[in-house]
């Protein structure tokens, strides 16, 4: 019998910053064991904290929490990165997905896939055509992961001051796991099980 899911999605809050920094540090260490140079420039200190706080203040960051309210994963949306996407790409037609990180303790729960599905539904709700990503150019394992989830490689850009630049997109509304959608934090008075499966926090700014 399928076990009952207890994790759910909610907007990130200022008090989540330490947990987000811990997720990033854990991901950096894990990537080093995989033979990739991705995130070999650790994000620490005040600069990292200010970046997370800005994403939170602007309503662009979300977290997945477990039954003990522990942060298991995070994802953010953001503006188009003009180092990579041009006017010819019609940037306004896409939602841009950033900072997808899953805790190692949650590995195997498909949280990354389910977060991408949620962002895909959000993109469709906003009337967009694509969900777009840019990833580290040398991380071929990550490229393959996204391609398995339906992303198509658009092209690779290599500006000298950036290590990312493998560009891919997936149609808005496409779902890899339509039968296992992430529930959103319930409103006051609801149980987690009664939460709607797509509550979209309004993005500020």
GROMACS .gro file of C-alpha atoms in nm:
model
  205
    1UNK     CA    1   0.000   0.000   0.000
    2UNK     CA    2   0.128   0.345  -0.089
    3UNK     CA    3   0.246   0.535   0.218
    4UNK     CA    4   0.085   0.870   0.302
    5UNK     CA    5   0.302   1.167   0.209
    6UNK     CA    6   0.368   1.415   0.488
    7UNK     CA    7   0.591   1.672   0.316
    8UNK     CA    8   0.444   1.990   0.173
    9UNK     CA    9   0.546   2.313   0.003
   10UNK     CA   10   0.534   2.663   0.149
   11UNK     CA   11   0.689   3.003   0.079
   12UNK     CA   12   1.033   3.036   0.235
   13UNK     CA   13   1.059   3.266   0.537
   14UNK     CA   14   1.345   3.462   0.690
   15UNK     CA   15   1.385   3.203   0.965
   16UNK     CA   16   1.458   2.940   0.696
   17UNK     CA   17   1.784   3.110   0.590
   18UNK     CA   18   2.012   2.896   0.814
   19UNK     CA   19   1.848   2.579   0.680
   20UNK     CA   20   1.885   2.704   0.322
   21UNK     CA   21   2.252   2.778   0.375
   22UNK     CA   22   2.296   2.430   0.523
   23UNK     CA   23   2.126   2.277   0.217
   24UNK     CA   24   2.362   2.464  -0.013
   25UNK     CA   25   2.671   2.363   0.187
   26UNK     CA   26   2.560   1.999   0.191
   27UNK     CA   27   2.503   2.009  -0.186
   28UNK     CA   28   2.849   2.157  -0.241
   29UNK     CA   29   3.010   1.875  -0.046
   30UNK     CA   30   2.808   1.605  -0.221
   31UNK     CA   31   2.889   1.744  -0.565
   32UNK     CA   32   3.260   1.730  -0.486
   33UNK     CA   33   3.226   1.356  -0.430
   34UNK     CA   34   3.069   1.318  -0.775
   35UNK     CA   35   3.369   1.449  -0.964
   36UNK     CA   36   3.206   1.770  -1.082
   37UNK     CA   37   3.333   2.122  -1.027
   38UNK     CA   38   2.980   2.259  -0.992
   39UNK     CA   39   2.945   2.496  -0.698
   40UNK     CA   40   3.316   2.463  -0.630
   41UNK     CA   41   3.297   2.829  -0.522
   42UNK     CA   42   3.114   2.794  -0.189
   43UNK     CA   43   2.844   3.050  -0.113
   44UNK     CA   44   2.901   3.153   0.247
   45UNK     CA   45   2.887   3.454   0.471
   46UNK     CA   46   2.688   3.772   0.441
   47UNK     CA   47   2.671   3.766   0.062
   48UNK     CA   48   2.500   3.427   0.061
   49UNK     CA   49   2.265   3.532   0.341
   50UNK     CA   50   2.169   3.854   0.161
   51UNK     CA   51   2.094   3.665  -0.162
   52UNK     CA   52   1.863   3.421   0.015
   53UNK     CA   53   1.691   3.703   0.204
   54UNK     CA   54   1.633   3.895  -0.119
   55UNK     CA   55   1.472   3.590  -0.280
   56UNK     CA   56   1.250   3.544   0.024
   57UNK     CA   57   1.155   3.911   0.052
   58UNK     CA   58   1.060   3.919  -0.316
   59UNK     CA   59   0.841   3.609  -0.284
   60UNK     CA   60   1.061   3.402  -0.517
   61UNK     CA   61   1.173   3.117  -0.289
   62UNK     CA   62   0.988   2.813  -0.159
   63UNK     CA   63   1.076   2.523   0.067
   64UNK     CA   64   0.950   2.169   0.109
   65UNK     CA   65   0.919   2.073   0.475
   66UNK     CA   66   0.871   1.737   0.638
   67UNK     CA   67   0.656   1.615   0.925
   68UNK     CA   68   0.893   1.770   1.183
   69UNK     CA   69   0.889   2.101   0.993
   70UNK     CA   70   1.246   2.035   0.876
   71UNK     CA   71   1.349   2.186   0.540
   72UNK     CA   72   1.396   1.904   0.288
   73UNK     CA   73   1.427   2.097  -0.038
   74UNK     CA   74   1.410   2.440  -0.193
   75UNK     CA   75   1.349   2.604  -0.528
   76UNK     CA   76   1.339   2.964  -0.648
   77UNK     CA   77   1.222   3.152  -0.951
   78UNK     CA   78   1.394   3.459  -1.082
   79UNK     CA   79   1.434   3.706  -1.364
   80UNK     CA   80   1.576   3.610  -1.701
   81UNK     CA   81   1.955   3.586  -1.699
   82UNK     CA   82   2.071   3.809  -1.982
   83UNK     CA   83   2.411   3.640  -1.994
   84UNK     CA   84   2.228   3.347  -2.152
   85UNK     CA   85   1.883   3.428  -2.288
   86UNK     CA   86   1.832   3.691  -2.559
   87UNK     CA   87   1.539   3.883  -2.700
   88UNK     CA   88   1.514   3.620  -2.973
   89UNK     CA   89   1.427   3.367  -2.700
   90UNK     CA   90   1.121   3.576  -2.606
   91UNK     CA   91   1.217   3.571  -2.238
   92UNK     CA   92   0.874   3.689  -2.124
   93UNK     CA   93   0.726   3.355  -2.235
   94UNK     CA   94   0.913   3.157  -1.968
   95UNK     CA   95   0.938   3.101  -1.596
   96UNK     CA   96   1.304   3.077  -1.491
   97UNK     CA   97   1.382   2.811  -1.230
   98UNK     CA   98   1.683   2.850  -0.997
   99UNK     CA   99   1.838   2.703  -0.682
  100UNK     CA  100   1.675   2.361  -0.688
  101UNK     CA  101   1.835   2.177  -0.395
  102UNK     CA  102   1.722   1.860  -0.217
  103UNK     CA  103   1.861   1.742   0.116
  104UNK     CA  104   2.052   1.416   0.098
  105UNK     CA  105   1.825   1.270   0.368
  106UNK     CA  106   1.533   1.319   0.128
  107UNK     CA  107   1.705   1.153  -0.165
  108UNK     CA  108   1.478   0.902  -0.335
  109UNK     CA  109   1.155   1.086  -0.253
  110UNK     CA  110   1.148   1.251  -0.599
  111UNK     CA  111   1.123   1.595  -0.440
  112UNK     CA  112   1.324   1.755  -0.720
  113UNK     CA  113   1.093   1.613  -0.983
  114UNK     CA  114   0.783   1.711  -0.789
  115UNK     CA  115   0.913   2.066  -0.734
  116UNK     CA  116   0.976   2.104  -1.106
  117UNK     CA  117   0.623   1.980  -1.173
  118UNK     CA  118   0.485   2.240  -0.934
  119UNK     CA  119   0.681   2.517  -1.104
  120UNK     CA  120   0.558   2.386  -1.438
  121UNK     CA  121   0.199   2.417  -1.322
  122UNK     CA  122   0.270   2.766  -1.191
  123UNK     CA  123   0.415   2.864  -1.529
  124UNK     CA  124   0.105   2.737  -1.706
  125UNK     CA  125  -0.121   2.921  -1.461
  126UNK     CA  126   0.061   3.242  -1.548
  127UNK     CA  127   0.009   3.179  -1.919
  128UNK     CA  128   0.374   3.111  -1.993
  129UNK     CA  129   0.502   2.870  -2.256
  130UNK     CA  130   0.820   2.736  -2.096
  131UNK     CA  131   1.001   2.652  -1.777
  132UNK     CA  132   1.368   2.734  -1.837
  133UNK     CA  133   1.689   2.646  -1.658
  134UNK     CA  134   2.059   2.710  -1.690
  135UNK     CA  135   2.301   2.466  -1.535
  136UNK     CA  136   2.674   2.417  -1.494
  137UNK     CA  137   2.823   2.350  -1.837
  138UNK     CA  138   3.040   2.058  -1.724
  139UNK     CA  139   2.784   1.868  -1.517
  140UNK     CA  140   2.671   1.615  -1.776
  141UNK     CA  141   2.499   1.402  -1.514
  142UNK     CA  142   2.272   1.694  -1.426
  143UNK     CA  143   2.203   1.757  -1.794
  144UNK     CA  144   2.090   1.396  -1.831
  145UNK     CA  145   1.868   1.429  -1.521
  146UNK     CA  146   1.682   1.725  -1.666
  147UNK     CA  147   1.652   1.561  -2.006
  148UNK     CA  148   1.492   1.257  -1.842
  149UNK     CA  149   1.235   1.497  -1.696
  150UNK     CA  150   1.144   1.632  -2.039
  151UNK     CA  151   1.375   1.931  -2.072
  152UNK     CA  152   1.522   1.988  -2.417
  153UNK     CA  153   1.868   2.134  -2.458
  154UNK     CA  154   1.839   2.471  -2.633
  155UNK     CA  155   2.208   2.560  -2.662
  156UNK     CA  156   2.518   2.614  -2.450
  157UNK     CA  157   2.651   2.962  -2.382
  158UNK     CA  158   2.999   3.012  -2.240
  159UNK     CA  159   3.061   3.369  -2.123
  160UNK     CA  160   3.408   3.390  -1.974
  161UNK     CA  161   3.284   3.510  -1.635
  162UNK     CA  162   3.026   3.232  -1.588
  163UNK     CA  163   3.048   2.855  -1.540
  164UNK     CA  164   2.681   2.795  -1.599
  165UNK     CA  165   2.536   2.813  -1.949
  166UNK     CA  166   2.380   2.479  -2.045
  167UNK     CA  167   2.034   2.604  -2.136
  168UNK     CA  168   1.722   2.389  -2.149
  169UNK     CA  169   1.347   2.427  -2.140
  170UNK     CA  170   1.033   2.221  -2.085
  171UNK     CA  171   0.677   2.310  -2.186
  172UNK     CA  172   0.480   2.482  -1.912
  173UNK     CA  173   0.218   2.248  -1.771
  174UNK     CA  174   0.413   1.931  -1.852
  175UNK     CA  175   0.425   1.692  -1.557
  176UNK     CA  176   0.665   1.407  -1.491
  177UNK     CA  177   0.470   1.278  -1.187
  178UNK     CA  178   0.107   1.385  -1.235
  179UNK     CA  179  -0.015   1.137  -0.973
  180UNK     CA  180   0.217   1.259  -0.697
  181UNK     CA  181   0.178   1.636  -0.678
  182UNK     CA  182   0.320   1.838  -0.391
  183UNK     CA  183   0.055   1.978  -0.159
  184UNK     CA  184   0.092   2.338  -0.048
  185UNK     CA  185   0.091   2.456   0.312
  186UNK     CA  186  -0.267   2.449   0.439
  187UNK     CA  187  -0.447   2.762   0.542
  188UNK     CA  188  -0.531   2.811   0.908
  189UNK     CA  189  -0.775   2.551   1.029
  190UNK     CA  190  -0.694   2.295   0.758
  191UNK     CA  191  -0.497   1.978   0.799
  192UNK     CA  192  -0.210   1.906   0.561
  193UNK     CA  193  -0.419   1.642   0.389
  194UNK     CA  194  -0.693   1.895   0.321
  195UNK     CA  195  -0.460   2.144   0.154
  196UNK     CA  196  -0.515   2.226  -0.208
  197UNK     CA  197  -0.249   2.084  -0.438
  198UNK     CA  198  -0.166   2.418  -0.599
  199UNK     CA  199  -0.167   2.722  -0.377
  200UNK     CA  200   0.038   2.986  -0.552
  201UNK     CA  201   0.203   3.248  -0.332
  202UNK     CA  202   0.191   3.588  -0.502
  203UNK     CA  203   0.532   3.706  -0.613
  204UNK     CA  204   0.607   4.051  -0.480
  205UNK     CA  205   0.802   4.301  -0.686
   0.00000   0.00000   0.00000
